[in-house]
Short mmCIF file of C-alpha atoms in Angstrom, two decimals:
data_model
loop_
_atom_site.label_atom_id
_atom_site.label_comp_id
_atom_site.label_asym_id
_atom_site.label_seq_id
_atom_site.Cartn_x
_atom_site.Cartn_y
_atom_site.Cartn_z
CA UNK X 1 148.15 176.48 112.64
CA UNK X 2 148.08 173.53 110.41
CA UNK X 3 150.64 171.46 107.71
CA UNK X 4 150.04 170.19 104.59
CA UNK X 5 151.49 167.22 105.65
CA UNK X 6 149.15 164.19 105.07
CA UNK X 7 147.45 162.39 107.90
CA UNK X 8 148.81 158.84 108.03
CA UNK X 9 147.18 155.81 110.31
CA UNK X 10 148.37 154.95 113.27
CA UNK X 11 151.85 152.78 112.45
CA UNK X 12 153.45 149.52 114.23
CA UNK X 13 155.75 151.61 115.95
CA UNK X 14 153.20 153.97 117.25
CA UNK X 15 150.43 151.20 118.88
CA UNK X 16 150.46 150.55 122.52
CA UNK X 17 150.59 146.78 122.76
CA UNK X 18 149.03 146.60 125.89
CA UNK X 19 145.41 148.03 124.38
CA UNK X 20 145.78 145.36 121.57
CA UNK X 21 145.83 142.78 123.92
CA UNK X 22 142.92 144.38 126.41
CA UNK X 23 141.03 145.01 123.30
CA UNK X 24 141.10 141.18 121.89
CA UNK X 25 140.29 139.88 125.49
CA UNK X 26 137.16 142.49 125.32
CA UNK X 27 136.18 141.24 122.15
CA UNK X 28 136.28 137.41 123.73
CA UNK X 29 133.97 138.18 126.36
CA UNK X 30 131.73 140.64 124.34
CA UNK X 31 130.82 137.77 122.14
CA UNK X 32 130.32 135.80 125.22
CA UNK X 33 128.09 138.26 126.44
CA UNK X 34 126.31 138.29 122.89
CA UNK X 35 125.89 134.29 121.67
CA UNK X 36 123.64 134.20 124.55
CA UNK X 37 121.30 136.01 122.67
CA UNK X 38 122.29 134.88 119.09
CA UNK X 39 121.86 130.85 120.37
CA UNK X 40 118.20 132.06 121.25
CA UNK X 41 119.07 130.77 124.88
CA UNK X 42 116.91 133.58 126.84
CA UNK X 43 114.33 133.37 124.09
CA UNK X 44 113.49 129.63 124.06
CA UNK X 45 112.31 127.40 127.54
CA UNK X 46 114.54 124.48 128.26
CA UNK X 47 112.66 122.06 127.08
CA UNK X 48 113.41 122.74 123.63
CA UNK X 49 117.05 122.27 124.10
CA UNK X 50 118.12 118.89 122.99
CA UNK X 51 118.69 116.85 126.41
CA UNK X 52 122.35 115.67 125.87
CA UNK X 53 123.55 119.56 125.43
CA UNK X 54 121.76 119.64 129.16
CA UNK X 55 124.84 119.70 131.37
CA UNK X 56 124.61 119.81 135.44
CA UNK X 57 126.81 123.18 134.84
CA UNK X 58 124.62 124.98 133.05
CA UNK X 59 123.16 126.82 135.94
CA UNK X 60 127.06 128.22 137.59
CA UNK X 61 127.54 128.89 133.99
CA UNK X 62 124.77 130.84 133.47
CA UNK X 63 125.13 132.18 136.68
CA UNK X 64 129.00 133.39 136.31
CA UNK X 65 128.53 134.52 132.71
CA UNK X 66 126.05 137.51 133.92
CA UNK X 67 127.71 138.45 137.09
CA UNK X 68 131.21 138.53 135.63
CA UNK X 69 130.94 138.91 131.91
CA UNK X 70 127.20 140.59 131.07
CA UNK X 71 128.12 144.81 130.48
CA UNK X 72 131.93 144.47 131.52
CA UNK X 73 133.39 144.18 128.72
CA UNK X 74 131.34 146.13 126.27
CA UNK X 75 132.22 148.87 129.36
CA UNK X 76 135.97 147.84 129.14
CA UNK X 77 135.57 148.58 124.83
CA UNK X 78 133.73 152.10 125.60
CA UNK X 79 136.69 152.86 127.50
CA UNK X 80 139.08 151.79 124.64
CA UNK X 81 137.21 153.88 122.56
CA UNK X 82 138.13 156.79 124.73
CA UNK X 83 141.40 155.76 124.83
CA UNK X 84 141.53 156.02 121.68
CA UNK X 85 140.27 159.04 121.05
CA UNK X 86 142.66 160.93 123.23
CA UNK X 87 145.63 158.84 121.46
CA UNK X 88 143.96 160.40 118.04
CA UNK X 89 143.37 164.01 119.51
CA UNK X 90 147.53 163.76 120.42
CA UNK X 91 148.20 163.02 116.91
CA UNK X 92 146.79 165.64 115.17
CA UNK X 93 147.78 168.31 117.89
CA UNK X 94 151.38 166.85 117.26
CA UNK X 95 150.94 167.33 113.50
CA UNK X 96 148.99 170.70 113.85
CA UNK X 97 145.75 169.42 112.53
CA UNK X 98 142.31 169.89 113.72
CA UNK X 99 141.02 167.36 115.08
CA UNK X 100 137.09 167.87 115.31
CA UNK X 101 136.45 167.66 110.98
CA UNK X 102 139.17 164.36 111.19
CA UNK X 103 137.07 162.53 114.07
CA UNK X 104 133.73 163.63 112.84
CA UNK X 105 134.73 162.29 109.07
CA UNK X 106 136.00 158.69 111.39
CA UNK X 107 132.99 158.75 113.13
CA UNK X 108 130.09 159.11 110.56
CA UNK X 109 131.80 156.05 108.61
CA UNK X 110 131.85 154.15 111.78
CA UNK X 111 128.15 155.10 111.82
CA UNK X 112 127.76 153.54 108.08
CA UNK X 113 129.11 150.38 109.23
CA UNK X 114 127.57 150.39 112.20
CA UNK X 115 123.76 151.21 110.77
CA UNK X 116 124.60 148.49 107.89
CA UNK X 117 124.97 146.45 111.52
CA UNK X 118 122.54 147.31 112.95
CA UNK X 119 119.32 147.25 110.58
CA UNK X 120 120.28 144.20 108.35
CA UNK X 121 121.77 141.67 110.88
CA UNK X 122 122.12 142.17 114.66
CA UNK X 123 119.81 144.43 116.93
CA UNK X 124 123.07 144.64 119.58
CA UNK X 125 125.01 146.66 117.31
CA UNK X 126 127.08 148.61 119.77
CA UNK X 127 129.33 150.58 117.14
CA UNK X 128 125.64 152.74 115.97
CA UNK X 129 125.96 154.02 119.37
CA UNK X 130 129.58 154.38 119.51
CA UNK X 131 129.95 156.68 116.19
CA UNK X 132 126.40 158.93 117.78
CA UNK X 133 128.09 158.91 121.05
CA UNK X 134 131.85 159.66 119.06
CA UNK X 135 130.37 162.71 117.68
CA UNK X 136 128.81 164.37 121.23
CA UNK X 137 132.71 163.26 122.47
CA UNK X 138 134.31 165.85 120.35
CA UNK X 139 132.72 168.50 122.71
CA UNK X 140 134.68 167.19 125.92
CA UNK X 141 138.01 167.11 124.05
CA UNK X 142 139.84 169.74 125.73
CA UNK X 143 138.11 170.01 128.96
CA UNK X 144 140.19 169.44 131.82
CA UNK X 145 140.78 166.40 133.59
CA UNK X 146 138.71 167.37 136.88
CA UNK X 147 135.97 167.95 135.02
CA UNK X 148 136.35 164.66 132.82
CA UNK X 149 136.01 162.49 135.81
CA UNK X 150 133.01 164.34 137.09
CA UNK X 151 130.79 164.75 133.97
CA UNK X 152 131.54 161.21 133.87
CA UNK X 153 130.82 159.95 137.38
CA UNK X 154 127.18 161.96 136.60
CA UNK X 155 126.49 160.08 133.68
CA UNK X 156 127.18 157.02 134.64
CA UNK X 157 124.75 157.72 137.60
CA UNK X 158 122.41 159.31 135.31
CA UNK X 159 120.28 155.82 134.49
CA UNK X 160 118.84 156.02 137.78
CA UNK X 161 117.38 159.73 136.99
CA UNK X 162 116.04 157.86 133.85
CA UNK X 163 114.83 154.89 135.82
CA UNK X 164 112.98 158.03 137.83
CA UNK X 165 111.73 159.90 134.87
CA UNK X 166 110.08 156.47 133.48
CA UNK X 167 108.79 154.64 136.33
CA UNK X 168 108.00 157.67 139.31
CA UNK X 169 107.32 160.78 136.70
CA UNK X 170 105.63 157.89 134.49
CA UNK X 171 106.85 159.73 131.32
CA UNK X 172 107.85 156.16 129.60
CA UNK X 173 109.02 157.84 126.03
CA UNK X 174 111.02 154.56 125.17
CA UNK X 175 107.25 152.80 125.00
CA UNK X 176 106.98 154.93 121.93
CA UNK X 177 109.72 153.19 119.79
CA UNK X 178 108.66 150.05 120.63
CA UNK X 179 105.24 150.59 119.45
CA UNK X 180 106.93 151.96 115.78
CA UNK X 181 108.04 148.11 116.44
CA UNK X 182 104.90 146.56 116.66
CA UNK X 183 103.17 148.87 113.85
CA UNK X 184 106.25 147.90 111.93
CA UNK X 185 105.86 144.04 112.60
CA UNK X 186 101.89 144.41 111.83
CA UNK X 187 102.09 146.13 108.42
CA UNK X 188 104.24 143.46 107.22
CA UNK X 189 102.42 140.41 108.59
CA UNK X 190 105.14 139.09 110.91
CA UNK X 191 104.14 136.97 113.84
CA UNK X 192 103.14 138.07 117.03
CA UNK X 193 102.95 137.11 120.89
CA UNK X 194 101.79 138.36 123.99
CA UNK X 195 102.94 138.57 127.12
CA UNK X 196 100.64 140.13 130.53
CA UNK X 197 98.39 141.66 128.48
CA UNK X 198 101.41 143.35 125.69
CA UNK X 199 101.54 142.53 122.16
CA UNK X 200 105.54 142.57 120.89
CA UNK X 201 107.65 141.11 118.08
CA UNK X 202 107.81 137.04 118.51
CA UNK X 203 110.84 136.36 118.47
CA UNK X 204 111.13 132.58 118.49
CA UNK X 205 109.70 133.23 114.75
CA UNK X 206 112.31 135.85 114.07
CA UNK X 207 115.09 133.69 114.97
CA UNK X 208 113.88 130.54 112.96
CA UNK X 209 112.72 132.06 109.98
CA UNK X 210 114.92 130.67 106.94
CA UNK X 211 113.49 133.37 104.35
CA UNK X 212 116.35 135.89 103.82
CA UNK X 213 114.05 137.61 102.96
CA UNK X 214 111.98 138.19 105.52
CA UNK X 215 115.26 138.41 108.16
CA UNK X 216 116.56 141.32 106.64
CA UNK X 217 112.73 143.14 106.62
CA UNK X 218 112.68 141.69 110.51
CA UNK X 219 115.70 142.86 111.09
CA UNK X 220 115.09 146.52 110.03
CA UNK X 221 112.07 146.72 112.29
CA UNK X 222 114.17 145.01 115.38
CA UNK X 223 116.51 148.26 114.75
CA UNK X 224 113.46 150.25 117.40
CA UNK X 225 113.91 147.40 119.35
CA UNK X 226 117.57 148.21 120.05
CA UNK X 227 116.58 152.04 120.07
CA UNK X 228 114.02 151.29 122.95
CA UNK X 229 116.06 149.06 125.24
CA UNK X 230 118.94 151.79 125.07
CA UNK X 231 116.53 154.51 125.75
CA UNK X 232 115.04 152.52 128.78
CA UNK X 233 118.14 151.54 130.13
CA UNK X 234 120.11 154.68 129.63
CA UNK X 235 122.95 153.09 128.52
CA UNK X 236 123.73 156.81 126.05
CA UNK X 237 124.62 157.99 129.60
CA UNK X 238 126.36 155.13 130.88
CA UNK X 239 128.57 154.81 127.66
CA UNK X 240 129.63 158.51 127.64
CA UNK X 241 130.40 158.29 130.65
CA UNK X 242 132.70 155.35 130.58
CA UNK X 243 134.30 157.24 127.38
CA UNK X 244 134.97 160.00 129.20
CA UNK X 245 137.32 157.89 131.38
CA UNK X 246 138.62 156.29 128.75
CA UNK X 247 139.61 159.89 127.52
CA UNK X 248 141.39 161.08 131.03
CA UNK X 249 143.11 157.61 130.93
CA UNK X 250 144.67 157.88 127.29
CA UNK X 251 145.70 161.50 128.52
CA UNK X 252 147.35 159.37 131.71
CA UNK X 253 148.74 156.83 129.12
CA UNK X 254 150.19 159.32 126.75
CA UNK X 255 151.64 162.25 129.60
CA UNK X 256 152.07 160.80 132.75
CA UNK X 257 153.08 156.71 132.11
CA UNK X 258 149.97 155.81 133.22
CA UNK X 259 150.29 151.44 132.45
CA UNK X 260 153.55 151.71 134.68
CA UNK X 261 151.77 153.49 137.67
CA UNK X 262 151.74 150.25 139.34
CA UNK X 263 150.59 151.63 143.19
CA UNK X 264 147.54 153.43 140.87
CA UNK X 265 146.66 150.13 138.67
CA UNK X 266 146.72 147.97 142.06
CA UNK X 267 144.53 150.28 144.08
CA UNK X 268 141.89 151.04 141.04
CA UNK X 269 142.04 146.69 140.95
CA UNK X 270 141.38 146.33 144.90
CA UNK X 271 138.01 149.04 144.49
CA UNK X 272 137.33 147.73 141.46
CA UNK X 273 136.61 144.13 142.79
CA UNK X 274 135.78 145.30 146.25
CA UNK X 275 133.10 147.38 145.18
CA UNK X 276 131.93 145.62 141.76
CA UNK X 277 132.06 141.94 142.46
CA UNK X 278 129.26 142.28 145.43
CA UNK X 279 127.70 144.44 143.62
CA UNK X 280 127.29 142.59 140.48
CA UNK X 281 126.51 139.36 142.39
CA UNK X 282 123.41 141.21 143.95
CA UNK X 283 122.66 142.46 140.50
CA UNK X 284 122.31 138.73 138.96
CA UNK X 285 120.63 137.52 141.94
CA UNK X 286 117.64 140.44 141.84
CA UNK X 287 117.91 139.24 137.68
CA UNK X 288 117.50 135.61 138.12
CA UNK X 289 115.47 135.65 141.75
CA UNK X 290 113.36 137.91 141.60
CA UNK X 291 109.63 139.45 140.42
CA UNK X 292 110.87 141.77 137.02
CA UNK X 293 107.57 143.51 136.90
CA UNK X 294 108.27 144.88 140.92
CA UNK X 295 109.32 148.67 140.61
CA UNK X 296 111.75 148.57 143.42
CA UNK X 297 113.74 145.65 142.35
CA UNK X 298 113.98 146.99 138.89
CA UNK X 299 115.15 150.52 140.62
CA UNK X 300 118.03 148.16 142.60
CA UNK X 301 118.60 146.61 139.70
CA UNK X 302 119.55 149.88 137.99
CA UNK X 303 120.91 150.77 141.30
CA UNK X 304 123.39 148.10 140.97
CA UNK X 305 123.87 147.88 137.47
CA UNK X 306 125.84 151.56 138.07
CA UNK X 307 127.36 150.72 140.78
CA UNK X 308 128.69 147.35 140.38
CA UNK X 309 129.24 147.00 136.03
CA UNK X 310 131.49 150.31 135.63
CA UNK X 311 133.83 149.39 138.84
CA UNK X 312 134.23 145.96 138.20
CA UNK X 313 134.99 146.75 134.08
CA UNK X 314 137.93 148.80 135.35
CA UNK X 315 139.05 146.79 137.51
CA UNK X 316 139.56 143.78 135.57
CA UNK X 317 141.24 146.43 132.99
CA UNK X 318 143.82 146.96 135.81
CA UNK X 319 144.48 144.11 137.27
CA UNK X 320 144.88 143.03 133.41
CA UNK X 321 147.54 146.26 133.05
CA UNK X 322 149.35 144.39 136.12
CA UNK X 323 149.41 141.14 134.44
CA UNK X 324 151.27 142.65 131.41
CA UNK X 325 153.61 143.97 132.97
CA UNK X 326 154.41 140.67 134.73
CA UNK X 327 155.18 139.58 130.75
CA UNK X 328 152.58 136.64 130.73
CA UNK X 329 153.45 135.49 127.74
CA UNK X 330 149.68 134.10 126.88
CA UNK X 331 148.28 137.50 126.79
CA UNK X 332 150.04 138.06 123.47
CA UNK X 333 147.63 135.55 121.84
CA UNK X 334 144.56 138.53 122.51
CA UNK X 335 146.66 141.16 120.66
CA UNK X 336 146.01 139.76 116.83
CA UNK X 337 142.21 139.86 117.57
CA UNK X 338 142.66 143.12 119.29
CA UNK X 339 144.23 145.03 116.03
CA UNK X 340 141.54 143.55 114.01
CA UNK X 341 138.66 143.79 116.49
CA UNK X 342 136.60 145.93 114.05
CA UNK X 343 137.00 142.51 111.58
CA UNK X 344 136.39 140.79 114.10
CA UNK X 345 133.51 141.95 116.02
CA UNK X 346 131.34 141.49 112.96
CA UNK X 347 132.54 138.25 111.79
CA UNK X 348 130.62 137.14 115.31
CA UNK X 349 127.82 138.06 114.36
CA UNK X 350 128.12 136.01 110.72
CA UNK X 351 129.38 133.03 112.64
CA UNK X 352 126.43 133.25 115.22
CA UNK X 353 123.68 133.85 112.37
CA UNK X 354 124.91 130.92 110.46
CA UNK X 355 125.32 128.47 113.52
CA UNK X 356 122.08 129.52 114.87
CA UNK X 357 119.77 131.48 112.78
CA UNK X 358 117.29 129.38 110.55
CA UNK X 359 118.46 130.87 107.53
CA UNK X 360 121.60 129.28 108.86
CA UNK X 361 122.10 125.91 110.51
CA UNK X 362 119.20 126.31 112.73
CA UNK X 363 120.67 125.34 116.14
CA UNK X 364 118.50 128.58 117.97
CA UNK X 365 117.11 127.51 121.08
CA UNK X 366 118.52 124.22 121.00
CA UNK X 367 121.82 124.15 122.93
CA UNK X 368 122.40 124.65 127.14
CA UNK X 369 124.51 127.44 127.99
CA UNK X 370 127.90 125.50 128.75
CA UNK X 371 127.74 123.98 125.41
CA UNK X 372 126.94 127.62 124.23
CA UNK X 373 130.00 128.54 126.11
CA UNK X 374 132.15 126.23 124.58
CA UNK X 375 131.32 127.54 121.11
CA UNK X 376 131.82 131.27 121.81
CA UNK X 377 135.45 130.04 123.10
CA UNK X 378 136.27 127.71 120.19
CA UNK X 379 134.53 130.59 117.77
CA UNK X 380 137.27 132.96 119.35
CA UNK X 381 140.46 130.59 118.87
CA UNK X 382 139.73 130.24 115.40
CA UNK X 383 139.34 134.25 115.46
CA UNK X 384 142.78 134.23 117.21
CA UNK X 385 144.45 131.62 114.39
CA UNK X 386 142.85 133.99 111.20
CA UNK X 387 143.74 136.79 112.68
CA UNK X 388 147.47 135.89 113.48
CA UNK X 389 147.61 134.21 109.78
CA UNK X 390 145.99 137.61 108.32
CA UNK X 391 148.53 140.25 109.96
CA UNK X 392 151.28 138.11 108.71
CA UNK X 393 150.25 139.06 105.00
CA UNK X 394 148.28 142.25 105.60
CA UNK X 395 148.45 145.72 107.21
CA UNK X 396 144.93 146.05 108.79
CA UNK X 397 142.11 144.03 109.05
CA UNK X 398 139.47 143.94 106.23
CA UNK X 399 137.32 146.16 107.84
CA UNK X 400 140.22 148.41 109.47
CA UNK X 401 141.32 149.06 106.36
CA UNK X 402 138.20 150.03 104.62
CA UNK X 403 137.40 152.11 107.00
CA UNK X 404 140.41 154.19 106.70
CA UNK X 405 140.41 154.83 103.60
CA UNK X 406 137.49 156.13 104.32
CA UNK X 407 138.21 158.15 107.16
CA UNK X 408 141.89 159.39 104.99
CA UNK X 409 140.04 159.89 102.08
CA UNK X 410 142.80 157.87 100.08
CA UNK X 411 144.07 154.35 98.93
CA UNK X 412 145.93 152.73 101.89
CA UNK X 413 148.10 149.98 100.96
CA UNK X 414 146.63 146.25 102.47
CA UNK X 415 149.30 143.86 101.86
CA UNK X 416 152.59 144.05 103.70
#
């Protein structure tokens, strides 16, 4: 049965404030997961930082930053996304609409912006992977809640069958899209290196060049970059998987209470650290300590990767839930960001590219990683100051609201 009543975005009224606020605090930490690559800080050797941005914290900073910060949060916005999708789903059973045409139409222009991303300006697009993965999500829509948490428990564990298939079957298929990389990179003259014995993109000379130019041709080719690394790491499993509890959650959320189960937030924070924190500690030491061309370590690494990242993500989302609820008034400044995080998510990457790139300011490779630190943080308080200013005046962020007029297939008023 369906109405011809018109589909209508999600109002004031109707948004969970809580997920505002966890959203803008994942959007912090994504982009401090992220400026470590846009500063050129894992690309370039120390010596070419300039010495006075060389700070005796650096190495507890860069330390911290990858046992607390590096795949949490992007795993914290996968399960938003689920969230969200079950919110959605609720919506247009309430209104007696289908909801697989809506959230396919929602998903393939999240795929437009995401591919626009993706191929022209950053190779860690994650919302390319988010509209493919959006699409396959549809399918687990109505299965039951059982089966939710299982399917996703095996995909989350499913890296370490790929991990298998790569390394002990030796059937390493990612190797071919970073060779259309390299083929790519040749035809159009771009600089090489080589590393034991493998040729592969250079790039120090990506990240320097100031020929627009020649960024936006480098960045198209960088696009099999991304497609390798997420093939090799597995991370289409470990994303669907984390969506998948995302989607049993926002059921939770929407039938059963599920931010005021206190005893339940409390005991998913208590495994969460107990099991993650260790976990991820091991999993920076084997990254920073160890031999990466051994085979075993990079099969604990993997190891720990699923079983440290994905418990630790949800429990800082919990112990986050119990914060709220103790009415921490600070946590309100996240929410802004949060209901703009679309906006806001790609305005990092513009910031980053112009602060670091060489067809911006040309600051790549130059800085140490608390000073890097310090401008992802001061980056994000101006994010939290625009976006505060901008939902005084407008509906939706910029991007928000493009995209639903997309996905509504009509004008959608901006200003307030």
């Amino acid at each position: 049965m369906t109405t011809n009543k018109p589909l209508q975005p999600v109002t004031k009224e109707d948004r969970i404030d809580f997920l505002d606020i966890l959203r803008g605090i994942a959007i912090l930490f994504i982009f401090a997961a992220n400026i470590v690559f846009f500063s050129g800080y894992v690309f370039f050797p120390p010596e070419a930082h300039i010495p006075a941005t060389i700070l005796v914290t650096d190495n507890f900073v860069d330390f911290t930053n990858f046992t607390l910060i590096d795949g949490k949060f992007y795993s914290i916005f996968s399960l938003l996304f689920g969230i969200g999708c079950a919110i959605q789903f609720n919506k247009l059973n309430n209104h007696n609409k289908p909801f697989a045409p809506f959230f396919r139409h929602r998903m393939f222009w999240l795929l437009i912006i995401g591919l626009i991303h993706l191929c022209l300006f950053w190779l860690g697009d994650i919302l390319t992977l988010y509209a493919l993965l959006g699409f396959i999500l549809i399918w687990f829509v109505n299965m039951s809640n059982k089966k939710l948490i299982t399917w996703a428990i095996i995909l989350i564990l499913f890296p370490l069958v790929n991990w298998f298939v790569i390394h002990v079957a030796n059937f390493n298929y990612p190797k071919y899209i970073f060779q259309l990389n390299i083929d790519y990179a040749k035809h159009f003259g771009f600089q090489m290196a080589e590393w034991q014995g493998k040729e592969f993109t250079d790039f120090q000379a990506y990240l320097k060049n100031d020929n627009l130019i020649e960024f936006f041709k480098m960045n198209v080719g960088n696009t099999f970059i991304r497609i390798g690394n997420i093939l090799r790491e597995g991370r289409i499993f470990k994303v669907l998987g984390v969506f998948l509890i995302g989607l049993w959650a926002g059921r939770k959320i929407i039938n059963e209470n599920l931010l005021n189960n206190t005893k339940f937030l409390k005991k998913v924070a208590i495994y969460g650290f107990s099991i993650g924190l260790p976990i991820s500690i091991i999993r920076t030491y084997l990254e920073f300590f160890t031999n990466p061309e051994s085979q075993i370590l990079g099969f604990l690494n993997t190891l720990s990767y699923a079983f440290g990242t994905v418990p630790l993500a949800m429990g800082y989302a919990s112990l986050l839930a119990l914060l709220y609820r103790k009415n921490l008034k600070f946590l309100n400044w996240f929410a802004p960001v949060g209901k703009t995080a679309l906006s806001n998510y790609i305005f990092q990457t513009f910031i980053s590219i112009t602060i670091f790139y060489g067809i911006g300011f040309g600051f790549v490779g130059k800085l140490g990683i608390t000073v890097i630190m310090g401008i992802s943080i001061a980056v994000f308080c101006f994010q939290v100051v625009l976006s505060t200013w901008w939902l005084k005046h407008f509906r939706f962020g910029p991007l928000e609201w493009i995209w639903r007029q997309l996905t509504y297939k009509k004008r959608i008023k901006l200003k307030k």
